[in-house]
Structure formats: structure tokens, C-alpha cells
Amino acid sequence: MKNSDIQAIQLLLSTPKKIAIIPHRSPDGDAMGSTLALYHFLLKLNHQPVVIAPNEFPEFLAWLPGSETVFIFEKNKENTTKILQEAELIFTLDFNALHRVGEMENVLKTLSAPFIMIDHHQKPDDYATHTYSDTAFGSTCEMIYNFIGFLGQQNLIDKTIATCIYTGILTDSGSFKYPKTTGRTHRVVADLIDLGVDNSEVPNLLFDNHSYNRLQLLGRALQNLKVIPEHRTSFITLTQEELDTFHYVKGDTEGIVNYGLTIKGIIFTAIFIENKDEKIIKISFRSQGDFDVNQFARDHFGGGGHINAAGGKSDLSMEETIKKFEDLVTKL
Ligand code: 5GP
Ligand code: MN
């Protein structure tokens, strides 16, 4: 982050302010971890922070400290719009283009308060007054740890803040195994554990705390897994009907996409999840090695993300979407 940005932000934070902190729509562990870490940090600096998520966050993140204070824009538009309009400073975390907040974008576009973006995705838009964007990082949470350090406030990181940061590092790194996990990531994590993070309990709460229905849904997803061996590709589909059968709740499909890459020789995988309410197929892409799924998602499915993990969507039916995907794969 540029020194001039740090100094400007130090000045902004030198007097108590109403501050809105915003994760992307359908927030994941990194989005919720980073926004809540910053929330607890700003509270300690005597600001009045509030996290406003565009829509509901998944149940498996509901144990995060402070999650009970999070406002949901799509459930309470009037109230949250008012909070946004009164905010003197806006942080947008774990995304870099305003369309990632869905309908909330219409409100954000009208605000005159300064924006600060902290994010690790490719190709940031330039809506923010101050931008800390770096694709070298595996998570926004690791950047939040740095950000607090840049401000000279490292000593304010306590167990609560550390737990939020740890959560995002853990979830976005695939439990420390994705390529952007560095020695430094582990040194940050070591510090977080020294600050009191329970590194047995947190993974347990995140990954081993599922409902029976979720496991049955995973079973169905695995049975739906198809392989295109000649293109080293696999994909999974889940229709709305299948989600309904297993009483799907938000978060139940998290991580399922990764199974497609666990087959020997497969380097590209996708999961297609029907959402009848939003009339879309939500897609997640994963790759191993050089194949850039961020570019693939941008070019063909109105999405984006990182080289090895990206998402997008399709307005076509499930059948048409799969046909489009298969056609694209055979041309790769
Ligand atoms: P996931 O597949 O886990 O939902 O997302 C993988 C990565 O791609 C995440 O970093 C996420 O923020 C990003 N991503 C997911 N969906 C979209 C999308 O529709 N548009 C863009 N630009 N990025 C996405
Ligand atoms: Mn992230």
C-alpha cells in the first residue's frame, strides 16, 4: 500500500467516524472474516463501525464474533440505505468491482464519502479513494493483518480480531494449501495463534459442523459428477429440485466444487448450481496449474475471481448452460 494512502487513512481515522464496512454478495469466510476483523479493530479505535452485507451470510459463519451485529441490505433496504448515507467512510473488502454487491450497488454509487478498497482479486475497478489491491495475497484477511500494521496499530490485534483474520486465511487458502500460501502467511498465522486463536476449534466450526442433509446433498453432487477425460475436465450439477430435496440452506454447497479436482489427472472443474429465485445458474470454477479460470469466467460467464478459483453465472437453463460449457471445453 502506498505511503500517501496510509497517511491519508491515518488522518481519516484520527477522529471518531461512522464507518460502513461492506463484503461482497454471498459473503464467504474471507469476506466475513475481513469485515468483522476490521469492525472489531475500528471499535477499539473508538469509531462507530457497522458491517452491511448485501445478502445473508451462510450459517457456518454465524459463530464469528460480531456476526450478530451484521446488517443485511436485501432484508432491510430502507434502514441500511440510511446507514450508508450517513457513513463518513466506506470500506469495501474482498471484492474490487461494485457490481459484486448486487442491488446495493445503486446505493453505493450515490454516496460521496471516501471509499477504501482492500482486496486480492484480479483487475480492480477504480471506484475507491484509497486502494490496497494485491493479487499476490491468498486472502483479504492476510491483507487486513498488514493494513492494521501499516497504521501502526498491530498491538491492537486481540484474540477476537485474530480469530476473524484466521478464519479468512484458512478458508481462502484451502486450509493453507493453495499456491498463494507463503512462509509469511504461516508466520502471520503463528502470530494469530499466539494471540489466542483456537486453531483446532475454528476449523472444526467451519468444516466439521454440517447437517446430515448437507452430507446427503454432497453425496448427490458426487453422483452427478461428470468427467471429460480428454480435456482433463470435470463438472458437477445441482438443480433446484435436488437442493430442495435435501433442504438446502445457504452454505451447504460451499467447497463441493473442490471434489472435481481431486480426481487424478483433472486440472479444470466447475459446479453449476441452479437458483430458481434469482433465475440463474451460479457457477464456481477451479483449476490446478496455469489454466486461468478468472479469464474463462470473465470471457464466458460474466464473472471473475482468481487464476485458480473463480465464479460466474448463466441466465440459460441448466441443460443449455452445460451444453455451452462442454462446447467451450472442447475448444480449449
Ligand atoms: P466461489 O466459487 O468460491 O464462489 O468463488 C471463487 C472466487 O471467485 C472468489 O474469490 C469469489 O470472490 C470470486 N467470484 C465468485 N463468483 C463471482 C462472480 O460472479 N463474479 C466475480 N467477479 N467474481 C466471483
Ligand atoms: Mn477472498
PDB file of C-alpha atoms in Angstrom, residues 15 30 94 126 159 165 171 228 277 299 325:
ATOM      1  CA  THR A  15     -11.243  11.385  14.665  1.00  0.00           C
ATOM      2  CA  ASP A  30     -12.679 -14.321   3.843  1.00  0.00           C
ATOM      3  CA  ASP A  94     -12.754  -8.861  -0.624  1.00  0.00           C
ATOM      4  CA  ASP A 126     -11.081   2.411  -9.692  1.00  0.00           C
ATOM      5  CA  LYS A 159      -7.946 -12.771  20.114  1.00  0.00           C
ATOM      6  CA  ILE A 165      -8.431 -12.905  10.355  1.00  0.00           C
ATOM      7  CA  THR A 171     -10.925 -20.672   4.160  1.00  0.00           C
ATOM      8  CA  ILE A 228     -14.433 -35.205 -19.733  1.00  0.00           C
ATOM      9  CA  ASP A 277     -35.410 -17.461  -7.141  1.00  0.00           C
ATOM     10  CA  ASP A 299     -14.996 -14.260 -21.032  1.00  0.00           C
ATOM     11  CA  PHE A 325     -19.683 -25.265 -21.055  1.00  0.00           C
TER      12      PHE A 325
END
